[in-house]
Short mmCIF file of C-alpha atoms and ligand atoms in Angstrom, two decimals:
data_model
loop_
_atom_site.label_atom_id
_atom_site.label_comp_id
_atom_site.label_asym_id
_atom_site.label_seq_id
_atom_site.Cartn_x
_atom_site.Cartn_y
_atom_site.Cartn_z
CA UNK B 1 -0.08 -0.01 -0.15
CA UNK B 2 1.89 3.37 -0.82
CA UNK B 3 1.34 4.84 2.42
CA UNK B 4 4.18 8.33 3.06
CA UNK B 5 5.44 10.31 5.69
CA UNK B 6 4.76 8.82 9.55
CA UNK B 7 5.26 5.31 8.82
CA UNK B 8 1.22 4.70 10.07
CA UNK B 9 -1.40 4.21 7.44
CA UNK B 10 -4.04 6.56 6.71
CA UNK B 11 -7.12 6.57 9.11
CA UNK B 12 -10.82 5.76 7.86
CA UNK B 13 -12.09 9.04 7.69
CA UNK B 14 -8.50 10.02 5.86
CA UNK B 15 -9.21 6.98 3.44
CA UNK B 16 -12.84 7.74 2.71
CA UNK B 17 -12.15 11.49 1.97
CA UNK B 18 -9.15 10.65 -0.26
CA UNK B 19 -10.65 8.23 -1.93
CA UNK B 20 -13.39 10.23 -2.77
CA UNK B 21 -15.74 7.48 -1.71
CA UNK B 22 -18.37 9.92 0.84
CA UNK B 23 -20.88 11.17 -1.63
CA UNK B 24 -21.45 7.47 -2.74
CA UNK B 25 -24.88 7.00 -2.58
CA UNK B 26 -26.22 3.56 -1.42
CA UNK B 27 -29.30 1.90 -3.11
CA UNK B 28 -32.81 2.01 -4.31
CA UNK B 29 -35.56 -0.07 -3.60
CA UNK B 30 -36.35 -3.58 -5.20
CA UNK B 31 -37.66 -3.76 -7.83
CA UNK B 32 -37.77 -7.43 -8.77
CA UNK B 33 -37.54 -9.59 -5.60
CA UNK B 34 -36.21 -13.04 -5.93
CA UNK B 35 -38.58 -15.59 -5.88
CA UNK B 36 -40.35 -16.09 -2.60
CA UNK B 37 -39.51 -19.51 -0.63
CA UNK B 38 -35.41 -19.57 -1.67
CA UNK B 39 -33.26 -21.23 0.82
CA UNK B 40 -30.37 -19.00 2.13
CA UNK B 41 -27.63 -20.93 2.41
CA UNK B 42 -25.97 -21.24 6.30
CA UNK B 43 -23.21 -18.59 6.63
CA UNK B 44 -20.99 -21.65 6.74
CA UNK B 45 -20.71 -22.96 3.08
CA UNK B 46 -21.99 -19.85 1.05
CA UNK B 47 -21.19 -20.58 -2.49
CA UNK B 48 -18.63 -17.57 -4.13
CA UNK B 49 -19.88 -14.69 -5.87
CA UNK B 50 -19.50 -15.20 -9.53
CA UNK B 51 -20.08 -13.78 -12.98
CA UNK B 52 -18.94 -10.48 -11.36
CA UNK B 53 -19.09 -7.77 -14.09
CA UNK B 54 -19.23 -3.79 -14.47
CA UNK B 55 -21.62 -1.21 -15.75
CA UNK B 56 -21.54 2.42 -16.22
CA UNK B 57 -24.35 4.34 -15.06
CA UNK B 58 -25.86 7.14 -16.99
CA UNK B 59 -22.90 9.31 -16.35
CA UNK B 60 -19.91 7.29 -16.48
CA UNK B 61 -17.60 10.10 -14.75
CA UNK B 62 -19.50 9.65 -11.23
CA UNK B 63 -21.93 6.47 -11.65
CA UNK B 64 -20.69 2.62 -12.14
CA UNK B 65 -22.78 -0.66 -10.91
CA UNK B 66 -21.32 -4.22 -10.39
CA UNK B 67 -23.36 -7.06 -10.68
CA UNK B 68 -22.88 -10.50 -9.96
CA UNK B 69 -24.46 -13.78 -8.84
CA UNK B 70 -24.69 -16.55 -6.59
CA UNK B 71 -24.90 -20.38 -7.38
CA UNK B 72 -27.79 -20.18 -3.91
CA UNK B 73 -29.35 -17.65 -2.15
CA UNK B 74 -26.84 -15.52 0.09
CA UNK B 75 -26.39 -13.48 3.16
CA UNK B 76 -25.59 -9.96 3.49
CA UNK B 77 -24.78 -9.24 -0.32
CA UNK B 78 -22.48 -6.37 -0.68
CA UNK B 79 -19.74 -4.28 -2.08
CA UNK B 80 -16.76 -2.93 -0.65
CA UNK B 81 -15.72 0.19 -2.31
CA UNK B 82 -12.10 2.21 -2.31
CA UNK B 83 -9.01 3.15 -4.30
CA UNK B 84 -5.85 0.96 -5.00
CA UNK B 85 -3.84 3.26 -2.69
CA UNK B 86 -5.63 3.21 0.01
CA UNK B 87 -7.78 -0.31 0.17
CA UNK B 88 -11.34 -0.80 0.72
CA UNK B 89 -13.21 1.87 2.51
CA UNK B 90 -16.97 1.74 1.99
CA UNK B 91 -19.24 -1.11 2.28
CA UNK B 92 -22.97 -0.57 -0.21
CA UNK B 93 -25.02 -3.24 0.22
CA UNK B 94 -26.39 -4.76 -3.18
CA UNK B 95 -29.98 -5.53 -4.61
CA UNK B 96 -30.83 -8.90 -5.05
CA UNK B 97 -32.96 -9.82 -8.35
CA UNK B 98 -33.67 -13.21 -9.60
CA UNK B 99 -35.97 -14.78 -12.21
CA UNK B 100 -37.44 -18.68 -12.85
CA UNK B 101 -36.15 -19.69 -16.34
CA UNK B 102 -39.23 -20.74 -18.06
CA UNK B 103 -37.58 -23.85 -19.85
CA UNK B 104 -35.83 -25.66 -16.65
CA UNK B 105 -37.66 -24.01 -13.52
CA UNK B 106 -34.40 -22.97 -11.75
CA UNK B 107 -34.08 -20.04 -9.92
CA UNK B 108 -31.10 -17.56 -11.10
CA UNK B 109 -30.17 -14.72 -8.27
CA UNK B 110 -28.36 -11.86 -9.13
CA UNK B 111 -26.94 -8.80 -7.20
CA UNK B 112 -26.48 -5.31 -7.60
CA UNK B 113 -24.49 -2.52 -6.79
CA UNK B 114 -24.71 1.05 -7.81
CA UNK B 115 -22.28 3.46 -7.02
CA UNK B 116 -22.60 7.13 -7.28
CA UNK B 117 -20.88 10.50 -7.04
CA UNK B 118 -17.45 8.61 -7.75
CA UNK B 119 -14.70 11.03 -8.92
CA UNK B 120 -14.10 11.28 -12.69
CA UNK B 121 -11.10 9.79 -14.24
CA UNK B 122 -10.25 7.57 -11.44
CA UNK B 123 -9.51 4.53 -10.89
CA UNK B 124 -11.13 2.15 -7.98
CA UNK B 125 -10.88 -1.23 -5.96
CA UNK B 126 -13.46 -3.18 -5.14
CA UNK B 127 -14.73 -6.43 -3.81
CA UNK B 128 -18.39 -7.90 -3.56
CA UNK B 129 -18.90 -10.52 -0.78
CA UNK B 130 -21.58 -12.29 1.45
CA UNK B 131 -21.58 -13.90 4.60
CA UNK B 132 -19.79 -17.01 4.77
CA UNK B 133 -18.00 -16.66 1.08
CA UNK B 134 -14.74 -15.31 0.26
CA UNK B 135 -14.55 -11.70 -1.78
CA UNK B 136 -14.18 -11.49 -4.97
CA UNK B 137 -11.95 -8.25 -6.11
CA UNK B 138 -12.22 -6.40 -9.25
CA UNK B 139 -11.61 -2.74 -10.55
CA UNK B 140 -12.66 0.00 -12.40
CA UNK B 141 -11.95 3.72 -13.93
CA UNK B 142 -14.82 6.42 -14.16
CA UNK B 143 -14.90 8.08 -17.35
CA UNK B 144 -13.63 11.77 -17.87
CA UNK B 145 -15.24 14.81 -17.52
CA UNK B 146 -15.92 16.23 -21.04
CA UNK B 147 -12.67 16.93 -23.00
CA UNK B 148 -10.82 16.60 -20.19
CA UNK B 149 -8.72 13.76 -21.50
CA UNK B 150 -9.30 10.87 -24.38
CA UNK B 151 -9.63 7.33 -23.72
CA UNK B 152 -10.04 4.21 -25.69
CA UNK B 153 -13.39 1.69 -25.99
CA UNK B 154 -13.72 -1.80 -28.08
CA UNK B 155 -16.94 -3.36 -29.59
CA UNK B 156 -18.15 -6.57 -30.56
CA UNK B 157 -21.15 -8.82 -30.84
CA UNK B 158 -22.34 -12.44 -31.29
CA UNK B 159 -19.53 -14.16 -28.79
CA UNK B 160 -21.44 -17.31 -27.35
CA UNK B 161 -19.39 -19.18 -25.18
CA UNK B 162 -15.94 -21.32 -24.90
CA UNK B 163 -17.21 -24.71 -24.57
CA UNK B 164 -20.52 -26.55 -24.99
CA UNK B 165 -22.94 -26.93 -22.10
CA UNK B 166 -25.58 -29.18 -22.09
CA UNK B 167 -26.09 -30.88 -25.35
CA UNK B 168 -24.23 -28.63 -27.04
CA UNK B 169 -27.23 -26.84 -28.77
CA UNK B 170 -25.74 -23.79 -28.79
CA UNK B 171 -23.34 -21.89 -30.24
CA UNK B 172 -19.78 -22.08 -29.28
CA UNK B 173 -16.00 -21.77 -30.36
CA UNK B 174 -12.79 -21.59 -28.66
CA UNK B 175 -12.27 -17.95 -30.16
CA UNK B 176 -15.26 -16.51 -27.65
CA UNK B 177 -12.78 -17.38 -25.21
CA UNK B 178 -9.55 -16.13 -26.72
CA UNK B 179 -11.34 -12.98 -27.20
CA UNK B 180 -11.75 -11.78 -23.80
CA UNK B 181 -7.95 -11.73 -23.17
CA UNK B 182 -7.53 -9.85 -26.24
CA UNK B 183 -9.68 -7.02 -25.14
CA UNK B 184 -8.42 -6.84 -21.84
CA UNK B 185 -4.61 -6.69 -23.37
CA UNK B 186 -5.77 -3.49 -25.00
CA UNK B 187 -6.84 -2.12 -21.52
CA UNK B 188 -10.37 0.07 -22.97
CA UNK B 189 -12.17 2.42 -20.53
CA UNK B 190 -15.49 0.54 -21.36
CA UNK B 191 -16.82 -2.07 -23.78
CA UNK B 192 -19.88 -2.02 -26.25
CA UNK B 193 -21.40 -5.23 -26.51
CA UNK B 194 -23.48 -5.43 -29.37
CA UNK B 195 -26.05 -8.13 -29.26
CA UNK B 196 -25.73 -12.18 -29.03
CA UNK B 197 -24.43 -12.70 -26.24
CA UNK B 198 -24.58 -15.98 -24.86
CA UNK B 199 -26.87 -17.25 -27.41
CA UNK B 200 -28.92 -19.08 -24.30
CA UNK B 201 -32.30 -19.22 -26.39
CA UNK B 202 -30.93 -21.86 -28.50
CA UNK B 203 -29.61 -23.89 -25.63
CA UNK B 204 -31.42 -26.72 -23.72
CA UNK B 205 -29.16 -25.66 -20.32
CA UNK B 206 -29.82 -21.50 -20.93
CA UNK B 207 -28.74 -20.47 -16.91
CA UNK B 208 -25.05 -23.10 -17.46
CA UNK B 209 -25.07 -21.09 -20.48
CA UNK B 210 -25.25 -17.70 -19.33
CA UNK B 211 -22.93 -19.09 -16.26
CA UNK B 212 -20.51 -19.86 -18.65
CA UNK B 213 -20.50 -16.40 -20.53
CA UNK B 214 -20.17 -14.51 -17.76
CA UNK B 215 -17.85 -16.74 -15.85
CA UNK B 216 -15.51 -16.33 -19.24
CA UNK B 217 -15.95 -12.66 -19.43
CA UNK B 218 -15.68 -11.53 -16.27
CA UNK B 219 -11.56 -11.69 -16.80
CA UNK B 220 -12.42 -8.57 -18.42
CA UNK B 221 -15.65 -7.28 -17.56
CA UNK B 222 -14.93 -6.92 -13.74
CA UNK B 223 -12.34 -4.28 -14.58
CA UNK B 224 -14.17 -2.63 -17.27
CA UNK B 225 -17.46 -1.57 -18.16
CA UNK B 226 -19.15 -4.12 -20.86
CA UNK B 227 -22.22 -2.46 -21.68
CA UNK B 228 -25.01 -4.39 -23.64
CA UNK B 229 -27.80 -4.37 -26.52
CA UNK B 230 -30.09 -6.93 -26.56
CA UNK B 231 -29.81 -9.04 -29.57
CA UNK B 232 -32.18 -11.24 -31.24
CA UNK B 233 -30.83 -14.01 -29.00
CA UNK B 234 -31.36 -12.52 -25.81
CA UNK B 235 -35.12 -13.21 -26.65
CA UNK B 236 -35.43 -16.18 -24.26
CA UNK B 237 -39.22 -16.62 -25.34
CA UNK B 238 -41.12 -17.43 -22.04
CA UNK B 239 -38.64 -15.63 -19.40
CA UNK B 240 -40.77 -12.37 -19.59
CA UNK B 241 -43.25 -10.55 -21.56
CA UNK B 242 -40.52 -10.38 -24.66
CA UNK B 243 -37.94 -12.88 -23.62
CA UNK B 244 -35.71 -10.48 -22.19
CA UNK B 245 -36.27 -10.83 -18.24
CA UNK B 246 -32.77 -12.61 -18.07
CA UNK B 247 -30.95 -9.87 -19.56
CA UNK B 248 -32.88 -7.41 -17.39
CA UNK B 249 -32.33 -9.74 -14.33
CA UNK B 250 -28.53 -9.94 -15.18
CA UNK B 251 -27.93 -6.58 -16.09
CA UNK B 252 -28.15 -3.06 -13.50
CA UNK B 253 -28.22 -0.83 -16.69
CA UNK B 254 -28.84 2.95 -17.05
CA UNK B 255 -32.40 4.34 -16.28
CA UNK B 256 -34.62 4.66 -19.29
CA UNK B 257 -37.83 5.49 -17.77
CA UNK B 258 -39.86 2.13 -18.14
CA UNK B 259 -39.73 -0.52 -15.62
CA UNK B 260 -41.06 -2.52 -17.79
CA UNK B 261 -38.73 -2.02 -20.73
CA UNK B 262 -36.16 -1.51 -18.49
CA UNK B 263 -32.02 -1.89 -19.89
CA UNK B 264 -33.82 -2.57 -23.41
CA UNK B 265 -32.74 0.63 -24.30
CA UNK B 266 -30.71 3.18 -22.52
CA UNK B 267 -28.15 5.85 -22.81
CA UNK B 268 -24.85 7.57 -21.20
CA UNK B 269 -22.31 9.58 -21.52
CA UNK B 270 -18.18 9.11 -21.27
CA UNK B 271 -16.44 11.83 -22.18
CA UNK B 272 -17.75 14.05 -25.21
CA UNK B 273 -19.47 11.01 -26.33
CA UNK B 274 -23.24 10.44 -25.68
CA UNK B 275 -23.90 6.41 -26.19
CA UNK B 276 -27.22 5.19 -27.02
CA UNK B 277 -28.33 1.31 -26.64
CA UNK B 278 -30.76 -0.31 -28.43
CA UNK B 279 -32.96 -3.11 -29.15
CA UNK B 280 -33.44 -3.75 -32.67
CA UNK B 281 -36.46 -6.52 -32.07
CA UNK B 282 -39.13 -3.93 -31.81
CA UNK B 283 -38.32 -2.42 -35.31
CA UNK B 284 -36.57 -5.42 -37.18
CA UNK B 285 -38.90 -7.04 -39.20
CA UNK B 286 -36.81 -10.49 -39.68
CA UNK B 287 -38.50 -13.24 -37.32
CA UNK B 288 -35.12 -13.73 -35.13
CA UNK B 289 -35.98 -14.52 -31.86
CA UNK B 290 -37.23 -18.12 -32.54
CA UNK B 291 -36.20 -21.00 -31.15
CA UNK B 292 -37.95 -24.72 -31.77
CA UNK B 293 -36.39 -26.19 -28.66
CA UNK B 294 -38.03 -23.71 -26.53
CA UNK B 295 -41.51 -23.98 -28.50
CA UNK B 296 -40.87 -27.74 -27.96
CA UNK B 297 -39.45 -27.95 -24.53
CA UNK B 298 -41.18 -24.53 -22.82
CA UNK B 299 -43.82 -25.98 -20.72
CA UNK B 300 -47.37 -24.21 -21.33
CA UNK B 301 -45.74 -22.91 -24.15
CA UNK B 302 -48.58 -22.51 -26.17
CA UNK B 303 -51.00 -22.05 -23.28
CA UNK B 304 -49.22 -19.39 -22.48
CA UNK B 305 -49.31 -17.29 -25.75
CA UNK B 306 -45.78 -17.39 -25.98
CA UNK B 307 -44.69 -15.96 -29.08
CA UNK B 308 -40.90 -15.05 -30.02
CA UNK B 309 -42.01 -12.36 -32.87
CA UNK B 310 -42.18 -9.33 -30.88
CA UNK B 311 -42.03 -6.70 -33.58
CA UNK B 312 -43.71 -3.73 -32.70
CA UNK B 313 -43.81 -4.73 -28.96
CA UNK B 314 -42.72 -0.81 -27.79
CA UNK B 315 -45.51 0.82 -29.27
CA UNK B 316 -43.47 3.91 -29.96
CA UNK B 317 -41.85 3.96 -26.14
CA UNK B 318 -38.27 3.04 -27.58
CA UNK B 319 -38.88 5.49 -30.72
CA UNK B 320 -39.96 8.26 -28.43
CA UNK B 321 -37.22 7.48 -26.12
CA UNK B 322 -34.87 7.81 -28.86
CA UNK B 323 -35.82 11.24 -30.56
CA UNK B 324 -35.78 12.55 -26.94
CA UNK B 325 -32.40 11.44 -26.33
CA UNK B 326 -31.13 12.48 -29.85
CA UNK B 327 -32.44 15.66 -29.68
CA UNK B 328 -30.77 16.30 -26.24
CA UNK B 329 -27.55 15.08 -27.01
CA UNK B 330 -27.49 17.65 -30.21
CA UNK B 331 -28.74 20.40 -28.18
CA UNK B 332 -26.25 19.72 -25.85
CA UNK B 333 -22.51 21.78 -25.90
CA UNK B 334 -21.08 18.98 -23.88
CA UNK B 335 -21.28 16.38 -26.26
CA UNK B 336 -19.24 16.11 -29.40
CA UNK B 337 -20.05 12.01 -30.57
CA UNK B 338 -23.08 10.37 -31.07
CA UNK B 339 -22.69 6.57 -31.13
CA UNK B 340 -25.59 4.16 -31.28
CA UNK B 341 -24.74 0.55 -30.05
CA UNK B 342 -27.51 -1.89 -31.65
CA UNK B 343 -27.47 -5.20 -32.98
CA UNK B 344 -29.23 -6.10 -36.37
CA UNK B 345 -28.13 -3.95 -39.34
CA UNK B 346 -29.79 -1.14 -41.81
CA UNK B 347 -27.31 -2.51 -44.61
CA UNK B 348 -24.84 -5.62 -45.46
CA UNK B 349 -23.40 -7.38 -47.78
CA UNK B 350 -23.94 -10.97 -47.04
CA UNK B 351 -26.72 -13.01 -47.68
CA UNK B 352 -26.83 -14.37 -44.10
CA UNK B 353 -29.36 -12.28 -42.62
CA UNK B 354 -29.00 -9.08 -44.77
CA UNK B 355 -29.82 -5.68 -43.56
CA UNK B 356 -33.45 -5.12 -42.09
CA UNK B 357 -35.85 -2.34 -43.82
CA UNK B 358 -37.59 -2.05 -40.62
CA UNK B 359 -34.22 -0.17 -38.77
CA UNK B 360 -34.10 1.67 -42.08
CA UNK B 361 -38.17 3.38 -41.80
CA UNK B 362 -37.85 3.60 -37.95
CA UNK B 363 -33.97 4.03 -37.05
CA UNK B 364 -32.53 6.14 -39.96
CA UNK B 365 -34.23 9.17 -40.22
CA UNK B 366 -33.78 10.20 -36.88
CA UNK B 367 -30.16 9.08 -37.16
CA UNK B 368 -30.01 11.57 -40.29
CA UNK B 369 -32.09 14.06 -38.42
CA UNK B 370 -29.67 14.45 -35.07
CA UNK B 371 -26.30 13.58 -37.42
CA UNK B 372 -25.70 10.38 -35.49
CA UNK B 373 -21.81 10.05 -36.08
CA UNK B 374 -21.50 6.17 -35.74
CA UNK B 375 -23.47 2.88 -35.51
CA UNK B 376 -21.99 -0.35 -34.11
CA UNK B 377 -23.81 -3.53 -34.54
CA UNK B 378 -23.27 -7.42 -35.21
CA UNK B 379 -26.11 -9.84 -36.20
CA UNK B 380 -24.08 -10.72 -39.65
CA UNK B 381 -20.85 -12.96 -38.22
CA UNK B 382 -18.58 -11.00 -40.53
CA UNK B 383 -16.66 -7.48 -40.53
CA UNK B 384 -18.20 -4.21 -42.57
CA UNK B 385 -18.04 -0.76 -42.33
CA UNK B 386 -19.80 1.66 -44.48
CA UNK B 387 -18.83 5.47 -45.72
CA UNK B 388 -20.78 8.03 -43.67
CA UNK B 389 -24.70 7.73 -44.99
CA UNK B 390 -27.47 10.13 -45.02
CA UNK B 391 -30.40 10.25 -46.91
CA UNK B 392 -31.21 7.75 -49.76
CA UNK B 393 -30.21 7.00 -53.51
CA UNK B 394 -32.18 9.01 -55.43
CA UNK B 395 -35.42 7.15 -56.16
CA UNK B 396 -34.64 4.29 -54.12
CA UNK B 397 -38.08 2.19 -52.94
CA UNK B 398 -35.58 0.18 -50.84
CA UNK B 399 -34.52 3.40 -49.08
CA UNK B 400 -31.04 2.48 -49.88
CA UNK B 401 -28.60 4.82 -47.64
CA UNK B 402 -26.57 7.36 -49.62
CA UNK B 403 -22.81 7.32 -49.30
CA UNK B 404 -21.13 11.03 -48.33
CA UNK B 405 -17.88 10.79 -49.45
CA UNK B 406 -15.36 8.19 -50.98
CA UNK B 407 -12.58 8.24 -48.55
CA UNK B 408 -12.50 4.77 -46.91
CA UNK B 409 -9.70 5.85 -44.56
CA UNK B 410 -10.21 9.37 -43.22
CA UNK B 411 -14.19 10.10 -42.72
CA UNK B 412 -16.00 13.76 -41.52
CA UNK B 413 -19.12 12.33 -39.57
CA UNK B 414 -20.42 15.56 -39.88
CA UNK B 415 -21.52 14.40 -43.15
CA UNK B 416 -23.44 11.56 -42.09
CA UNK B 417 -23.61 8.20 -40.36
CA UNK B 418 -20.49 5.58 -40.37
CA UNK B 419 -22.65 2.10 -39.65
CA UNK B 420 -20.03 -0.90 -38.86
CA UNK B 421 -20.94 -4.94 -38.71
CA UNK B 422 -18.75 -6.60 -35.93
CA UNK B 423 -19.97 -9.75 -35.30
CA UNK B 424 -17.36 -11.69 -35.35
CA UNK B 425 -17.16 -12.37 -31.30
CA UNK B 426 -17.31 -15.99 -31.16
CA UNK B 427 -19.86 -17.85 -32.19
CA UNK B 428 -19.88 -21.08 -34.38
CA UNK B 429 -21.21 -19.59 -37.66
CA UNK B 430 -18.73 -16.98 -39.65
CA UNK B 431 -20.79 -15.70 -42.56
CA UNK B 432 -19.20 -17.86 -45.12
CA UNK B 433 -17.56 -16.36 -48.05
CA UNK B 434 -19.98 -18.05 -50.79
CA UNK B 435 -22.91 -15.49 -48.56
CA UNK B 436 -21.07 -12.20 -50.52
CA UNK B 437 -22.57 -11.77 -54.30
CA UNK B 438 -19.81 -10.91 -57.16
CA UNK B 439 -20.19 -8.10 -57.98
CA UNK B 440 -20.58 -6.85 -55.05
CA UNK B 441 -23.95 -5.89 -53.75
CA UNK B 442 -25.92 -5.79 -50.55
CA UNK B 443 -28.88 -7.70 -49.19
CA UNK B 444 -32.01 -6.04 -47.53
CA UNK B 445 -35.09 -8.14 -45.49
CA UNK B 446 -38.27 -6.25 -46.95
CA UNK B 447 -40.99 -8.92 -45.52
CA UNK B 448 -41.47 -12.09 -43.99
CA UNK B 449 -43.69 -14.55 -44.88
CA UNK B 450 -46.44 -16.16 -43.03
CA UNK B 451 -45.49 -17.35 -39.57
CA UNK B 452 -46.47 -18.16 -36.05
CA UNK B 453 -45.64 -18.68 -32.54
CA UNK B 454 -44.92 -22.21 -33.84
CA UNK B 455 -43.83 -21.58 -36.85
CA UNK B 456 -40.95 -19.09 -37.45
CA UNK B 457 -41.45 -16.31 -40.44
CA UNK B 458 -39.36 -16.76 -43.17
CA UNK B 459 -37.14 -13.24 -43.94
CA UNK B 460 -37.83 -12.25 -47.72
CA UNK B 461 -34.59 -10.66 -49.50
CA UNK B 462 -33.62 -9.15 -52.28
CA UNK B 463 -30.54 -7.47 -53.08
CA UNK B 464 -29.23 -3.62 -53.71
CA UNK B 465 -26.81 -1.51 -54.86
CA UNK B 466 -23.97 -0.73 -52.24
CA UNK B 467 -22.17 2.21 -52.98
CA UNK B 468 -22.38 2.61 -49.01
CA UNK B 469 -19.65 -0.51 -48.08
CA UNK B 470 -16.64 1.24 -47.88
CA UNK B 471 -14.61 -2.31 -46.44
CA UNK B 472 -15.43 -5.67 -45.72
CA UNK B 473 -13.51 -8.62 -44.51
CA UNK B 474 -14.79 -11.68 -45.97
CA UNK B 475 -11.38 -13.69 -44.72
CA UNK B 476 -11.50 -13.09 -40.78
CA UNK B 477 -14.02 -15.12 -38.95
CA UNK B 478 -13.53 -13.71 -35.59
CA UNK B 479 -12.48 -10.37 -34.43
CA UNK B 480 -13.44 -7.01 -32.48
CA UNK B 481 -12.41 -3.11 -32.90
CA UNK B 482 -11.10 -0.26 -30.83
CA UNK B 483 -11.61 3.25 -30.44
CA UNK B 484 -9.39 5.43 -29.42
CA UNK B 485 -11.37 8.94 -28.96
CA UNK B 486 -9.27 12.28 -28.99
CA UNK B 487 -11.37 14.67 -27.81
CA UNK B 488 -9.46 18.19 -28.74
CA UNK B 489 -6.91 18.16 -31.36
CA UNK B 490 -4.98 21.33 -32.32
CA UNK B 491 -6.77 23.14 -35.62
CA UNK B 492 -10.48 22.51 -33.85
CA UNK B 493 -11.23 18.87 -34.71
CA UNK B 494 -12.01 15.54 -32.45
CA UNK B 495 -11.28 12.35 -33.95
CA UNK B 496 -11.61 8.88 -33.17
CA UNK B 497 -9.34 6.01 -35.09
CA UNK B 498 -10.70 2.85 -35.43
CA UNK B 499 -8.47 -0.47 -35.60
CA UNK B 500 -9.92 -4.11 -36.08
CA UNK B 501 -8.39 -6.80 -34.94
CA UNK B 502 -9.05 -10.23 -36.29
CA UNK B 503 -8.28 -14.03 -35.68
CA UNK B 504 -8.61 -17.17 -37.23
CA UNK B 505 -10.24 -19.99 -36.05
CA UNK B 506 -8.80 -21.81 -33.28
CA UNK B 507 -6.26 -18.92 -32.98
CA UNK B 508 -5.55 -16.50 -29.99
CA UNK B 509 -3.73 -14.10 -31.91
CA UNK B 510 -5.94 -11.18 -32.59
CA UNK B 511 -3.39 -8.73 -34.94
CA UNK B 512 -4.56 -5.57 -36.83
CA UNK B 513 -6.57 -6.06 -40.16
CA UNK B 514 -7.99 -2.82 -40.91
CA UNK B 515 -7.88 1.08 -39.56
CA UNK B 516 -9.70 3.93 -40.33
CA UNK B 517 -9.96 7.53 -39.00
CA UNK B 518 -13.54 9.78 -37.51
CA UNK B 519 -12.42 13.06 -37.27
CA UNK B 520 -15.38 15.89 -37.48
CA UNK B 521 -14.54 19.74 -36.18
CA UNK B 522 -15.55 20.77 -32.52
CA UNK B 523 -18.35 23.90 -32.27
CA UNK B 524 -21.07 21.91 -34.73
CA UNK B 525 -23.95 24.48 -33.99
CA UNK B 526 -24.24 25.58 -37.36
CA UNK B 527 -23.91 22.49 -38.63
CA UNK B 528 -26.58 21.18 -35.83
CA UNK B 529 -28.71 24.17 -37.33
CA UNK B 530 -28.13 22.76 -40.70
CA UNK B 531 -29.37 19.30 -39.68
CA UNK B 532 -32.32 20.69 -37.91
CA UNK B 533 -33.49 22.63 -40.46
CA UNK B 534 -32.77 20.13 -43.55
CA UNK B 535 -35.48 17.68 -43.79
CA UNK B 536 -34.46 14.13 -44.65
CA UNK B 537 -34.51 13.07 -48.11
CA UNK B 538 -36.86 10.10 -47.22
FE1 FE2 U 601 -28.19 -11.76 -34.14
FE1 FE2 U 602 -25.60 -13.75 -33.77
#
C-alpha cells in the first residue's frame, strides 16, 4: 500500500475522504424481488460470488454498477469500494434480483451494487462478498469529464461461449474465450457489446450457458464496463413478456424511464460521447428470436401464448426515447459524438441475414435528422463498415442509404453516419465467403412470409446496389474493434481512430487487419442548425 511520511496507515476518515467515497449513495428500492421460498445458504459453506461484471451509469464520470450472481441465495450481499492506494473504505449493500427460467424451472439470483458520486477519471478497487464466502475483487475506472482526456473503448457482437454446455445445442468456439484477454490487453475504458451475448435462447441449458458466458467474460468485465445491447438471441421466449427477463435481471443498466422495458434501451455519457443502446427486435421485420427447442420444451408454451416474434412490442416507446435522447444530445455543447450500439443492421453485403428494412424505416431518419456519428452492430457474423451515409439514393424504394464521400480511410461524420458490423465475437457460424455476391451488392430483408408463434416467419430478401460499403473482410471469422478517442485536437477537431483486430478459428492471436479515422470539427452548432433545418430525403 502506498503510504508515506509517518509510517502509519491512514485513518478510516482519511481513507474515505481521499478516496472520494463520502458521496457514494446507497441503494434504491428493490424492483423485482427474488422468488419467495428461496432457501438461504448458511453462513458456513455459502457459494462464492461469480459472474462479476461492471456497468456504467448514465454518467460514466460518477456512476458505476457492479453485478454478480451466486449459485444459491446468500445473506448480506454487498460491495466494498476503495481506491488502489488506500484499500477498501466503504461498504454498499447490493440489491438482489431473481427470475425463474421458463425452460427448466431453475431460480437465478443476481446482485447489483450501484455507486454514485464517484470522482471522474479515477481508478477504484472493489470486492463483492456476502456472509460465509471469500470476497471476489475487481477494479474499474470512471470516465473523464467533458474534453479533459482521451480514452479507448472496444466493441464486438455475437460472442457465445468457449465450450459446449448441456447437449451442445448453442454455439460455442474457443475464440469466444480467446477474445476476452485480447480485449483486456488493450485496456479499454469500456466495451460495447452489440448483442447476441450467450445465445442461451437456443440452448437446452440456458442457465448454464449464461454462467459460462459471464464466467468467461469476467476476466475483463470485472475490470471495465461491458455495456450490452439486447440482440435477437437475448429473446428467451417464456422469460417475461418479450423474453428479455434474464437479460434484464442480469444487467444493471442506466434508467430509461420504463420499469417494464428497463435495460432494453438506455443511454450514457462518457467524455464527449453520448452512447445510445437500442433493441432492434422492436422494429426489425426479421423473426430472429425464434427457438424450436424452446417451442418444443418450454412447459405451457402454447397455453401461455408465448410468441418470440415481437416486432412493435414497445408501441413506439423506444422510438420516443430515441428521439428525445438524440435531440438532447445534439442540443448539448458537452456532446461531440453520438454513438448507437445495436444488434441487427441497416446494411449488409451478405446473404446471411441481410440488412433490415424495418431499421431503415424507423431509425435511419432519426439518425439523419440528429446527426448520429457512428453505429456499432453485429448480427451478421463478419466485419464490414460503411462510408458516412445520409439520406437515400435517388428514387430508391428500398431506402438504400446514400454515401457521403469516397475516402475509406478518413471520414467526416458531420456529413453522415458510419455503420460498422462487428459480428465476430466468437459464435460458431461465421458468415461464409459464399454469402457475398460478385459483383458486390447489398442484401436487404424487405418482409417476412407467413408464420406464427409455432412456425418461424421466413425472411424475404432482395439485393440492391451497395455504394455505401467502404470496407469488408471476407476472410477473418473473428474479431473486435478498438476506438481511440481524442476529444480535442489542434486545429479544432476531434477524432476517433478505429482498428479492427482479427483472428482465425482456434487462434488466440488477434492482430490489426483494418484501420480508419473519423474526424470532425468541434463547435458543431452551425451544422446542427443545418441538420435541424434540413428535411431528410425519406
Ligand atoms: Fe443476431
Ligand atoms: Fe449472432
